[in-house]
PDB file of C-alpha atoms and ligand atoms in Angstrom:
ATOM      1  CA  MET D  28    -185.802-143.590  82.063  1.00  0.00           C
ATOM      2  CA  LYS D  29    -181.876-143.925  80.987  1.00  0.00           C
ATOM      3  CA  TRP D  30    -179.785-141.268  82.053  1.00  0.00           C
ATOM      4  CA  PRO D  31    -177.667-140.435  78.490  1.00  0.00           C
ATOM      5  CA  HIS D  32    -174.351-141.770  78.700  1.00  0.00           C
ATOM      6  CA  LYS D  33    -171.687-138.769  77.408  1.00  0.00           C
ATOM      7  CA  LYS D  34    -167.977-138.746  78.043  1.00  0.00           C
ATOM      8  CA  SER D  35    -165.869-135.793  78.707  1.00  0.00           C
ATOM      9  CA  SER D  36    -163.036-135.115  76.485  1.00  0.00           C
ATOM     10  CA  ILE D  37    -159.523-133.587  77.280  1.00  0.00           C
ATOM     11  CA  SER D  38    -158.015-130.302  76.275  1.00  0.00           C
ATOM     12  CA  GLN D  39    -154.311-129.321  76.614  1.00  0.00           C
ATOM     13  CA  VAL D  40    -154.038-126.044  78.011  1.00  0.00           C
ATOM     14  CA  LYS D  41    -151.654-123.468  78.673  1.00  0.00           C
ATOM     15  CA  LEU D  42    -151.403-121.133  81.985  1.00  0.00           C
ATOM     16  CA  PRO D  43    -150.005-117.565  81.965  1.00  0.00           C
ATOM     17  CA  GLY D  44    -146.199-118.810  83.175  1.00  0.00           C
ATOM     18  CA  GLY D  45    -146.428-121.060  80.388  1.00  0.00           C
ATOM     19  CA  PHE D  46    -146.896-124.550  82.523  1.00  0.00           C
ATOM     20  CA  GLU D  47    -149.693-126.798  80.257  1.00  0.00           C
ATOM     21  CA  LEU D  48    -151.859-128.961  81.707  1.00  0.00           C
ATOM     22  CA  ASP D  49    -155.451-131.469  80.631  1.00  0.00           C
ATOM     23  CA  LEU D  50    -158.428-129.780  81.326  1.00  0.00           C
ATOM     24  CA  LEU D  51    -161.126-132.225  81.599  1.00  0.00           C
ATOM     25  CA  ARG D  52    -164.082-130.628  80.010  1.00  0.00           C
ATOM     26  CA  ASP D  53    -167.339-131.497  81.710  1.00  0.00           C
ATOM     27  CA  ASP D  54    -168.652-127.983  80.958  1.00  0.00           C
ATOM     28  CA  GLU D  55    -169.493-129.684  77.687  1.00  0.00           C
ATOM     29  CA  LEU D  56    -171.088-132.272  79.135  1.00  0.00           C
ATOM     30  CA  HIS D  57    -174.384-130.773  78.456  1.00  0.00           C
ATOM     31  CA  SER D  58    -175.175-127.334  77.701  1.00  0.00           C
ATOM     32  CA  GLN D  59    -177.442-126.479  80.495  1.00  0.00           C
ATOM     33  CA  ILE D  60    -177.165-129.558  83.266  1.00  0.00           C
ATOM     34  CA  SER D  61    -173.575-128.024  83.477  1.00  0.00           C
ATOM     35  CA  GLY D  62    -170.465-129.811  84.711  1.00  0.00           C
ATOM     36  CA  ASN D  63    -170.185-131.356  88.133  1.00  0.00           C
ATOM     37  CA  LYS D  64    -173.932-130.536  88.207  1.00  0.00           C
ATOM     38  CA  TRP D  65    -174.510-133.204  85.376  1.00  0.00           C
ATOM     39  CA  ARG D  66    -172.597-135.778  87.490  1.00  0.00           C
ATOM     40  CA  LYS D  67    -174.335-135.247  90.932  1.00  0.00           C
ATOM     41  CA  LEU D  68    -178.097-134.918  89.584  1.00  0.00           C
ATOM     42  CA  LYS D  69    -177.426-138.238  87.685  1.00  0.00           C
ATOM     43  CA  PHE D  70    -178.133-140.672  90.583  1.00  0.00           C
ATOM     44  CA  ASN D  71    -180.358-138.497  92.153  1.00  0.00           C
ATOM     45  CA  VAL D  72    -182.681-138.149  89.092  1.00  0.00           C
ATOM     46  CA  LEU D  73    -182.225-142.117  88.554  1.00  0.00           C
ATOM     47  CA  LYS D  74    -183.577-142.211  92.529  1.00  0.00           C
ATOM     48  CA  ALA D  75    -186.296-139.922  91.968  1.00  0.00           C
ATOM     49  CA  GLU D  76    -187.823-142.108  89.094  1.00  0.00           C
ATOM     50  CA  GLN D  77    -187.250-145.599  90.990  1.00  0.00           C
ATOM     51  CA  LYS D  78    -188.937-144.057  93.996  1.00  0.00           C
ATOM     52  CA  ARG D  79    -191.933-143.210  91.577  1.00  0.00           C
ATOM     53  CA  TYR D  80    -191.458-139.283  92.554  1.00  0.00           C
ATOM     54  CA  GLU D  81    -192.943-136.855  90.059  1.00  0.00           C
ATOM     55  CA  GLN D  82    -191.682-133.615  92.132  1.00  0.00           C
ATOM     56  CA  ILE D  83    -187.900-132.955  92.434  1.00  0.00           C
ATOM     57  CA  LEU D  84    -187.223-130.072  95.120  1.00  0.00           C
ATOM     58  CA  THR D  85    -183.983-128.513  95.758  1.00  0.00           C
ATOM     59  CA  TYR D  86    -182.432-125.449  97.433  1.00  0.00           C
ATOM     60  CA  GLY D  87    -180.260-122.666  96.118  1.00  0.00           C
ATOM     61  CA  GLY D  88    -179.202-118.816  95.967  1.00  0.00           C
ATOM     62  CA  ALA D  89    -180.475-116.740  93.187  1.00  0.00           C
ATOM     63  CA  PHE D  90    -177.713-117.559  90.958  1.00  0.00           C
ATOM     64  CA  SER D  91    -177.254-120.779  91.700  1.00  0.00           C
ATOM     65  CA  ASN D  92    -175.376-123.519  89.250  1.00  0.00           C
ATOM     66  CA  HIS D  93    -177.520-126.127  90.834  1.00  0.00           C
ATOM     67  CA  ILE D  94    -180.801-124.500  90.424  1.00  0.00           C
ATOM     68  CA  ALA D  95    -180.185-123.672  86.933  1.00  0.00           C
ATOM     69  CA  ALA D  96    -179.217-127.358  86.167  1.00  0.00           C
ATOM     70  CA  THR D  97    -182.146-128.960  88.206  1.00  0.00           C
ATOM     71  CA  ALA D  98    -184.624-127.037  86.551  1.00  0.00           C
ATOM     72  CA  ALA D  99    -183.005-128.060  83.075  1.00  0.00           C
ATOM     73  CA  ALA D 100    -182.757-131.868  84.372  1.00  0.00           C
ATOM     74  CA  GLY D 101    -186.297-131.896  85.540  1.00  0.00           C
ATOM     75  CA  LYS D 102    -187.342-130.641  82.213  1.00  0.00           C
ATOM     76  CA  GLU D 103    -185.239-132.669  80.239  1.00  0.00           C
ATOM     77  CA  PHE D 104    -186.226-136.086  82.170  1.00  0.00           C
ATOM     78  CA  GLY D 105    -189.894-135.446  82.980  1.00  0.00           C
ATOM     79  CA  PHE D 106    -190.372-134.232  86.301  1.00  0.00           C
ATOM     80  CA  LYS D 107    -191.711-131.135  87.705  1.00  0.00           C
ATOM     81  CA  THR D 108    -189.245-129.168  89.710  1.00  0.00           C
ATOM     82  CA  ILE D 109    -189.422-127.054  92.712  1.00  0.00           C
ATOM     83  CA  GLY D 110    -186.808-124.571  93.576  1.00  0.00           C
ATOM     84  CA  VAL D 111    -186.484-123.093  97.157  1.00  0.00           C
ATOM     85  CA  ILE D 112    -184.326-120.150  96.715  1.00  0.00           C
ATOM     86  CA  ARG D 113    -182.959-117.615  99.115  1.00  0.00           C
ATOM     87  CA  GLY D 114    -183.567-113.944  98.795  1.00  0.00           C
ATOM     88  CA  GLU D 115    -186.169-112.348  96.938  1.00  0.00           C
ATOM     89  CA  TYR D 116    -187.681-112.420  93.534  1.00  0.00           C
ATOM     90  CA  ASP D 117    -186.264-110.636  90.558  1.00  0.00           C
ATOM     91  CA  SER D 118    -187.819-111.203  87.380  1.00  0.00           C
ATOM     92  CA  ASN D 119    -184.464-110.111  85.856  1.00  0.00           C
ATOM     93  CA  ASN D 120    -182.095-112.541  87.733  1.00  0.00           C
ATOM     94  CA  PRO D 121    -180.618-114.640  84.545  1.00  0.00           C
ATOM     95  CA  THR D 122    -180.476-117.329  86.841  1.00  0.00           C
ATOM     96  CA  LEU D 123    -184.560-116.925  88.034  1.00  0.00           C
ATOM     97  CA  LYS D 124    -185.454-116.355  84.669  1.00  0.00           C
ATOM     98  CA  PHE D 125    -184.001-119.705  82.971  1.00  0.00           C
ATOM     99  CA  ALA D 126    -185.235-121.856  85.476  1.00  0.00           C
ATOM    100  CA  GLU D 127    -188.804-120.572  85.029  1.00  0.00           C
ATOM    101  CA  ASN D 128    -188.524-120.809  81.665  1.00  0.00           C
ATOM    102  CA  CYS D 129    -187.871-124.707  82.394  1.00  0.00           C
ATOM    103  CA  GLU D 130    -191.000-124.932  84.322  1.00  0.00           C
ATOM    104  CA  MET D 131    -189.555-124.461  87.803  1.00  0.00           C
ATOM    105  CA  GLN D 132    -191.928-123.427  90.307  1.00  0.00           C
ATOM    106  CA  LEU D 133    -189.858-120.778  93.113  1.00  0.00           C
ATOM    107  CA  HIS D 134    -190.124-120.631  96.132  1.00  0.00           C
ATOM    108  CA  PHE D 135    -188.346-117.766  98.142  1.00  0.00           C
ATOM    109  CA  VAL D 136    -187.601-117.818 101.641  1.00  0.00           C
ATOM    110  CA  SER D 137    -185.828-115.092 103.759  1.00  0.00           C
ATOM    111  CA  ARG D 138    -181.738-115.389 104.803  1.00  0.00           C
ATOM    112  CA  SER D 139    -182.678-116.300 108.460  1.00  0.00           C
ATOM    113  CA  HIS D 140    -185.437-119.241 107.300  1.00  0.00           C
ATOM    114  CA  TYR D 141    -183.185-120.491 104.673  1.00  0.00           C
ATOM    115  CA  ARG D 142    -180.175-121.123 107.177  1.00  0.00           C
ATOM    116  CA  GLU D 143    -183.099-123.729 108.537  1.00  0.00           C
ATOM    117  CA  LYS D 144    -183.680-125.587 105.192  1.00  0.00           C
ATOM    118  CA  ASP D 145    -182.156-128.883 106.766  1.00  0.00           C
ATOM    119  CA  ALA D 146    -184.125-129.033 109.582  1.00  0.00           C
ATOM    120  CA  LYS D 147    -187.081-131.711 109.805  1.00  0.00           C
ATOM    121  CA  PHE D 148    -189.820-129.350 110.551  1.00  0.00           C
ATOM    122  CA  PHE D 149    -188.797-126.982 107.393  1.00  0.00           C
ATOM    123  CA  ARG D 150    -188.956-130.092 104.931  1.00  0.00           C
ATOM    124  CA  SER D 151    -192.580-130.761 106.778  1.00  0.00           C
ATOM    125  CA  ASP D 152    -194.005-127.438 106.155  1.00  0.00           C
ATOM    126  CA  LEU D 153    -192.860-127.644 102.177  1.00  0.00           C
ATOM    127  CA  ARG D 154    -194.126-131.286 101.879  1.00  0.00           C
ATOM    128  CA  LYS D 155    -197.534-129.732 103.152  1.00  0.00           C
ATOM    129  CA  LYS D 156    -197.458-126.855 100.715  1.00  0.00           C
ATOM    130  CA  PHE D 157    -196.229-129.256  97.643  1.00  0.00           C
ATOM    131  CA  GLY D 158    -197.052-132.842  98.316  1.00  0.00           C
ATOM    132  CA  PRO D 159    -194.485-135.679  97.953  1.00  0.00           C
ATOM    133  CA  PHE D 160    -191.254-134.700  96.291  1.00  0.00           C
ATOM    134  CA  PHE D 161    -187.625-135.940  95.800  1.00  0.00           C
ATOM    135  CA  ASN D 162    -185.364-133.792  98.127  1.00  0.00           C
ATOM    136  CA  ILE D 163    -182.053-133.150  96.573  1.00  0.00           C
ATOM    137  CA  PRO D 164    -179.819-130.878  99.052  1.00  0.00           C
ATOM    138  CA  GLU D 165    -177.962-127.578  98.565  1.00  0.00           C
ATOM    139  CA  GLY D 166    -175.725-128.158  95.711  1.00  0.00           C
ATOM    140  CA  GLY D 167    -176.972-131.712  94.994  1.00  0.00           C
ATOM    141  CA  ALA D 168    -174.416-132.302  98.186  1.00  0.00           C
ATOM    142  CA  ASN D 169    -175.776-135.892  98.952  1.00  0.00           C
ATOM    143  CA  PHE D 170    -174.808-139.717  98.660  1.00  0.00           C
ATOM    144  CA  GLU D 171    -175.766-139.892  95.095  1.00  0.00           C
ATOM    145  CA  GLY D 172    -173.992-136.568  94.166  1.00  0.00           C
ATOM    146  CA  ILE D 173    -171.010-138.344  95.590  1.00  0.00           C
ATOM    147  CA  GLN D 174    -171.432-141.406  93.876  1.00  0.00           C
ATOM    148  CA  GLY D 175    -172.291-139.641  90.675  1.00  0.00           C
ATOM    149  CA  CYS D 176    -168.633-137.477  91.108  1.00  0.00           C
ATOM    150  CA  GLN D 177    -166.656-140.694  91.230  1.00  0.00           C
ATOM    151  CA  GLU D 178    -167.356-141.532  88.028  1.00  0.00           C
ATOM    152  CA  ILE D 179    -165.531-138.784  86.108  1.00  0.00           C
ATOM    153  CA  TRP D 180    -162.696-141.268  86.955  1.00  0.00           C
ATOM    154  CA  LYS D 181    -164.384-143.376  83.926  1.00  0.00           C
ATOM    155  CA  ASP D 182    -163.419-140.305  81.933  1.00  0.00           C
ATOM    156  CA  ILE D 183    -159.562-139.795  82.928  1.00  0.00           C
ATOM    157  CA  GLU D 184    -157.140-142.338  80.778  1.00  0.00           C
ATOM    158  CA  ARG D 185    -153.635-140.970  81.598  1.00  0.00           C
ATOM    159  CA  GLU D 186    -152.308-140.992  84.659  1.00  0.00           C
ATOM    160  CA  TYR D 187    -151.705-137.847  86.267  1.00  0.00           C
ATOM    161  CA  ASP D 188    -149.560-136.449  89.895  1.00  0.00           C
ATOM    162  CA  TYR D 189    -152.655-134.614  90.184  1.00  0.00           C
ATOM    163  CA  VAL D 190    -155.809-133.852  89.924  1.00  0.00           C
ATOM    164  CA  ILE D 191    -157.240-130.131  90.498  1.00  0.00           C
ATOM    165  CA  VAL D 192    -160.839-129.252  91.370  1.00  0.00           C
ATOM    166  CA  PRO D 193    -162.999-126.171  92.825  1.00  0.00           C
ATOM    167  CA  CYS D 194    -165.038-126.844  96.028  1.00  0.00           C
ATOM    168  CA  GLY D 195    -167.788-125.587  97.294  1.00  0.00           C
ATOM    169  CA  THR D 196    -169.775-128.396  99.466  1.00  0.00           C
ATOM    170  CA  CYS D 197    -166.596-130.817  98.428  1.00  0.00           C
ATOM    171  CA  THR D 198    -169.370-133.216  97.087  1.00  0.00           C
ATOM    172  CA  THR D 199    -166.979-133.200  93.464  1.00  0.00           C
ATOM    173  CA  MET D 200    -164.119-133.826  95.783  1.00  0.00           C
ATOM    174  CA  ALA D 201    -165.206-136.069  97.702  1.00  0.00           C
ATOM    175  CA  GLY D 202    -166.447-138.286  94.684  1.00  0.00           C
ATOM    176  CA  LEU D 203    -162.307-137.998  93.028  1.00  0.00           C
ATOM    177  CA  ILE D 204    -160.710-139.198  96.417  1.00  0.00           C
ATOM    178  CA  LEU D 205    -163.313-142.168  96.681  1.00  0.00           C
ATOM    179  CA  GLY D 206    -163.205-143.211  93.157  1.00  0.00           C
ATOM    180  CA  ASN D 207    -159.087-142.271  92.376  1.00  0.00           C
ATOM    181  CA  PRO D 208    -157.953-145.676  91.020  1.00  0.00           C
ATOM    182  CA  ASN D 209    -154.651-144.853  92.357  1.00  0.00           C
ATOM    183  CA  PRO D 210    -153.939-142.726  95.103  1.00  0.00           C
ATOM    184  CA  VAL D 211    -150.296-143.946  95.297  1.00  0.00           C
ATOM    185  CA  ARG D 212    -149.124-142.252  92.198  1.00  0.00           C
ATOM    186  CA  THR D 213    -152.458-139.465  91.799  1.00  0.00           C
ATOM    187  CA  LYS D 214    -153.364-136.511  94.564  1.00  0.00           C
ATOM    188  CA  VAL D 215    -156.965-134.736  94.727  1.00  0.00           C
ATOM    189  CA  VAL D 216    -155.651-131.034  94.646  1.00  0.00           C
ATOM    190  CA  GLY D 217    -158.984-129.227  96.211  1.00  0.00           C
ATOM    191  CA  ILE D 218    -159.249-125.345  95.864  1.00  0.00           C
ATOM    192  CA  PRO D 219    -162.116-124.035  98.569  1.00  0.00           C
ATOM    193  CA  VAL D 220    -164.134-120.705  96.727  1.00  0.00           C
ATOM    194  CA  LEU D 221    -165.462-120.056 100.487  1.00  0.00           C
ATOM    195  CA  ASN D 222    -163.749-118.624 103.293  1.00  0.00           C
ATOM    196  CA  VAL D 223    -163.860-120.927 105.217  1.00  0.00           C
ATOM    197  CA  ASN D 224    -160.631-121.643 106.488  1.00  0.00           C
ATOM    198  CA  ASP D 225    -160.073-124.948 108.016  1.00  0.00           C
ATOM    199  CA  GLY D 226    -164.030-126.071 107.694  1.00  0.00           C
ATOM    200  CA  MET D 227    -163.498-126.982 104.112  1.00  0.00           C
ATOM    201  CA  ARG D 228    -161.754-130.203 105.711  1.00  0.00           C
ATOM    202  CA  SER D 229    -164.106-131.264 108.323  1.00  0.00           C
ATOM    203  CA  ASP D 230    -167.132-130.563 105.499  1.00  0.00           C
ATOM    204  CA  LEU D 231    -164.556-133.096 103.223  1.00  0.00           C
ATOM    205  CA  ASN D 232    -164.587-135.318 106.093  1.00  0.00           C
ATOM    206  CA  GLN D 233    -168.390-135.119 106.308  1.00  0.00           C
ATOM    207  CA  LYS D 234    -168.780-136.524 103.008  1.00  0.00           C
ATOM    208  CA  LEU D 235    -166.438-138.748 103.378  1.00  0.00           C
ATOM    209  CA  PHE D 236    -168.165-140.231 106.180  1.00  0.00           C
ATOM    210  CA  GLN D 237    -171.226-140.220 104.560  1.00  0.00           C
ATOM    211  CA  VAL D 238    -169.835-143.272 102.208  1.00  0.00           C
ATOM    212  CA  LEU D 239    -167.653-144.539 104.079  1.00  0.00           C
ATOM    213  CA  TYR D 240    -169.893-144.608 107.599  1.00  0.00           C
ATOM    214  CA  ASP D 241    -166.251-145.148 109.606  1.00  0.00           C
ATOM    215  CA  TRP D 242    -164.549-142.314 111.112  1.00  0.00           C
ATOM    216  CA  GLU D 243    -160.870-144.723 110.917  1.00  0.00           C
ATOM    217  CA  LEU D 244    -161.614-144.832 107.276  1.00  0.00           C
ATOM    218  CA  VAL D 245    -162.332-141.190 106.742  1.00  0.00           C
ATOM    219  CA  GLU D 246    -158.450-141.259 108.130  1.00  0.00           C
ATOM    220  CA  ASP D 247    -157.170-143.514 106.074  1.00  0.00           C
ATOM    221  CA  TYR D 248    -157.799-141.410 103.230  1.00  0.00           C
ATOM    222  CA  LYS D 249    -156.047-138.470 104.784  1.00  0.00           C
ATOM    223  CA  ASP D 250    -152.812-138.591 102.399  1.00  0.00           C
ATOM    224  CA  ASP D 251    -154.730-138.837  99.167  1.00  0.00           C
ATOM    225  CA  TYR D 252    -155.713-135.347  98.721  1.00  0.00           C
ATOM    226  CA  LEU D 253    -154.231-131.831  99.373  1.00  0.00           C
ATOM    227  CA  LEU D 254    -156.506-128.797 100.414  1.00  0.00           C
ATOM    228  CA  TYR D 255    -155.137-125.251  99.728  1.00  0.00           C
ATOM    229  CA  PRO D 256    -157.975-122.855 101.351  1.00  0.00           C
ATOM    230  CA  ASP D 257    -156.012-119.521 100.880  1.00  0.00           C
ATOM    231  CA  PHE D 258    -157.258-118.681  96.802  1.00  0.00           C
ATOM    232  CA  HIS D 259    -161.084-117.884  97.693  1.00  0.00           C
ATOM    233  CA  LEU D 260    -159.752-114.071  96.745  1.00  0.00           C
ATOM    234  CA  GLY D 261    -161.992-112.712  99.569  1.00  0.00           C
ATOM    235  CA  GLY D 262    -165.164-115.203 100.155  1.00  0.00           C
ATOM    236  CA  TYR D 263    -167.419-116.692  97.812  1.00  0.00           C
ATOM    237  CA  ALA D 264    -167.986-114.992  94.563  1.00  0.00           C
ATOM    238  CA  LYS D 265    -166.133-111.969  94.996  1.00  0.00           C
ATOM    239  CA  ILE D 266    -164.265-111.033  92.018  1.00  0.00           C
ATOM    240  CA  THR D 267    -160.878-109.418  92.125  1.00  0.00           C
ATOM    241  CA  PRO D 268    -159.391-107.253  88.941  1.00  0.00           C
ATOM    242  CA  GLU D 269    -156.463-109.722  88.912  1.00  0.00           C
ATOM    243  CA  LEU D 270    -158.990-112.439  88.478  1.00  0.00           C
ATOM    244  CA  LYS D 271    -160.758-111.110  85.560  1.00  0.00           C
ATOM    245  CA  GLY D 272    -157.337-110.645  84.195  1.00  0.00           C
ATOM    246  CA  PHE D 273    -156.694-113.757  84.861  1.00  0.00           C
ATOM    247  CA  VAL D 274    -159.953-115.722  83.538  1.00  0.00           C
ATOM    248  CA  GLU D 275    -159.846-113.038  79.976  1.00  0.00           C
ATOM    249  CA  SER D 276    -156.290-113.882  79.615  1.00  0.00           C
ATOM    250  CA  PHE D 277    -157.088-117.501  80.012  1.00  0.00           C
ATOM    251  CA  LYS D 278    -159.601-117.212  77.693  1.00  0.00           C
ATOM    252  CA  SER D 279    -157.710-115.749  75.004  1.00  0.00           C
ATOM    253  CA  GLU D 280    -154.601-118.251  75.257  1.00  0.00           C
ATOM    254  CA  ASN D 281    -156.783-121.106  75.340  1.00  0.00           C
ATOM    255  CA  ALA D 282    -160.099-119.880  73.908  1.00  0.00           C
ATOM    256  CA  ILE D 283    -161.865-121.598  76.851  1.00  0.00           C
ATOM    257  CA  GLN D 284    -164.330-119.471  78.924  1.00  0.00           C
ATOM    258  CA  LEU D 285    -164.349-120.061  82.845  1.00  0.00           C
ATOM    259  CA  ASP D 286    -166.316-119.328  85.161  1.00  0.00           C
ATOM    260  CA  TYR D 287    -165.043-116.712  87.930  1.00  0.00           C
ATOM    261  CA  ILE D 288    -166.572-118.293  91.095  1.00  0.00           C
ATOM    262  CA  TYR D 289    -165.289-121.944  90.756  1.00  0.00           C
ATOM    263  CA  ASN D 290    -163.111-122.899  88.028  1.00  0.00           C
ATOM    264  CA  GLY D 291    -161.045-119.270  87.769  1.00  0.00           C
ATOM    265  CA  LYS D 292    -160.442-119.577  91.119  1.00  0.00           C
ATOM    266  CA  MET D 293    -159.211-122.957  90.866  1.00  0.00           C
ATOM    267  CA  ILE D 294    -156.961-122.000  87.533  1.00  0.00           C
ATOM    268  CA  PHE D 295    -155.390-118.861  89.332  1.00  0.00           C
ATOM    269  CA  ALA D 296    -154.771-120.944  92.239  1.00  0.00           C
ATOM    270  CA  LEU D 297    -153.000-123.517  90.364  1.00  0.00           C
ATOM    271  CA  SER D 298    -150.757-121.250  88.326  1.00  0.00           C
ATOM    272  CA  GLU D 299    -149.489-119.850  91.972  1.00  0.00           C
ATOM    273  CA  LEU D 300    -149.009-123.262  93.151  1.00  0.00           C
ATOM    274  CA  ILE D 301    -146.850-124.432  90.094  1.00  0.00           C
ATOM    275  CA  GLY D 302    -143.248-124.216  91.344  1.00  0.00           C
ATOM    276  CA  GLU D 303    -144.505-123.946  94.874  1.00  0.00           C
ATOM    277  CA  LYS D 304    -146.482-126.936  96.140  1.00  0.00           C
ATOM    278  CA  ILE D 305    -146.487-128.519  92.889  1.00  0.00           C
ATOM    279  CA  PRO D 306    -143.358-129.242  91.399  1.00  0.00           C
ATOM    280  CA  GLU D 307    -142.834-127.661  87.452  1.00  0.00           C
ATOM    281  CA  TYR D 308    -142.375-131.091  86.090  1.00  0.00           C
ATOM    282  CA  SER D 309    -145.611-132.595  87.310  1.00  0.00           C
ATOM    283  CA  LYS D 310    -148.563-133.780  85.459  1.00  0.00           C
ATOM    284  CA  VAL D 311    -151.948-132.334  86.057  1.00  0.00           C
ATOM    285  CA  LEU D 312    -155.156-132.695  85.135  1.00  0.00           C
ATOM    286  CA  ALA D 313    -157.823-130.040  85.896  1.00  0.00           C
ATOM    287  CA  ILE D 314    -161.171-130.722  85.943  1.00  0.00           C
ATOM    288  CA  HIS D 315    -163.586-127.596  84.484  1.00  0.00           C
ATOM    289  CA  THR D 316    -166.726-128.265  86.632  1.00  0.00           C
ATOM    290  CA  GLY D 317    -168.824-125.570  84.075  1.00  0.00           C
ATOM    291  CA  GLY D 318    -170.738-123.109  85.824  1.00  0.00           C
ATOM    292  CA  VAL D 319    -170.098-120.326  82.860  1.00  0.00           C
ATOM    293  CA  GLN D 320    -174.206-119.630  83.119  1.00  0.00           C
ATOM    294  CA  GLY D 321    -172.806-118.353  86.401  1.00  0.00           C
ATOM    295  CA  ASN D 322    -170.911-115.296  84.780  1.00  0.00           C
ATOM    296  CA  GLU D 323    -174.291-113.986  83.483  1.00  0.00           C
ATOM    297  CA  GLY D 324    -175.395-113.717  86.583  1.00  0.00           C
ATOM    298  CA  LEU D 325    -172.203-111.848  87.694  1.00  0.00           C
ATOM    299  CA  ARG D 326    -172.410-109.372  84.563  1.00  0.00           C
ATOM    300  CA  TYR D 327    -176.184-108.792  85.636  1.00  0.00           C
ATOM    301  CA  MET D 328    -175.287-107.465  88.925  1.00  0.00           C
ATOM    302  CA  GLY D 329    -172.460-105.518  87.708  1.00  0.00           C
ATOM    303  CA  LYS D 330    -169.285-107.608  88.866  1.00  0.00           C
ATOM    304  CA  ILE D 331    -167.847-108.394  85.512  1.00  0.00           C
ATOM    305  CA  GLN D 332    -167.960-106.540  81.908  1.00  0.00           C
TER     306      GLN D 332
HETATM  307  C1  PLP M 401    -171.477-125.982  92.032  1.00  0.00           C
HETATM  308  C2  PLP M 401    -170.387-126.162  91.698  1.00  0.00           C
HETATM  309  C3  PLP M 401    -168.695-126.437  92.068  1.00  0.00           C
HETATM  310  C4  PLP M 401    -168.916-126.716  93.661  1.00  0.00           C
HETATM  311  O1  PLP M 401    -168.978-128.099  93.604  1.00  0.00           O
HETATM  312  P1  PLP M 401    -169.148-129.495  95.011  1.00  0.00           P
HETATM  313  O2  PLP M 401    -169.237-130.122  94.160  1.00  0.00           O
HETATM  314  O3  PLP M 401    -170.184-128.393  95.861  1.00  0.00           O
HETATM  315  O4  PLP M 401    -167.719-128.770  95.529  1.00  0.00           O
HETATM  316  C5  PLP M 401    -167.880-126.112  91.566  1.00  0.00           C
HETATM  317  N1  PLP M 401    -167.910-125.600  90.242  1.00  0.00           N
HETATM  318  C6  PLP M 401    -168.977-125.255  89.751  1.00  0.00           C
HETATM  319  C7  PLP M 401    -168.824-124.617  88.060  1.00  0.00           C
HETATM  320  C8  PLP M 401    -169.901-125.263  90.314  1.00  0.00           C
HETATM  321  O5  PLP M 401    -171.356-125.253  89.614  1.00  0.00           O
END
């Protein structure tokens, strides 16, 4: 099996205040294995094949972009997939419907049980139930995931002052930091979408450690990036009227759809940071990490129209 070579294009976009920036269109890499999930799944899927696994198992919430992308990747590249889902089955949930259409086998666990998903006993129970599988952690947040995200730089040709990205597990940001060819010139900016304050910094450091294996080296990278943790707008998947308006006006100005959970908050944060933490004359590249399938889920929950 070969992982298809694809290159992201760049769109020039404008923020409400008139600031212009480049947007890397990872959202267009694949219609179903979207954005950073395409990046994070690449080396996971290749490893699963090398190791001769027939099944891939992973974890996520009922509206998870990662679940949808893994289901689609299994179908496309010939693996059976198993999704361990937090919560209960709902036959109308668009993400779960999609995953089932891709023939992902869904396994539902309670929220409290789900919290123990990284424990040894949890995985050995799953192996008893499903047989051998290649395990991908929630969000594709492992070494292979970071490795794939380092490759984002291959599609970045110009030099920028800032490259900005939304953060969930910080896997994408860790890849960007580690792959940065010119960290003196270009700073990586992360916008956490969860309300975790300084927790995100330690998550990020853990991710860097997974690759560098040396805390002193992790420390060496600390001037290469910035984290602005005050733009989660109330927490994960919390959608404010202001954010809704922002995503809609961004779409009418630029004809590009953002998702509300990640990229909407990231571009909103950027518009607030320009002229404050980020000087107006800066050259900025934002990474559109995809996730637009998630908007269907938000619509289904009544959080957006
Ligand atoms: C999963 C996801 C993220 C989070 O990426 P991390 O590597 O976990 O920080 C960001 N944007 C979108 C659209 C996603 O689906």
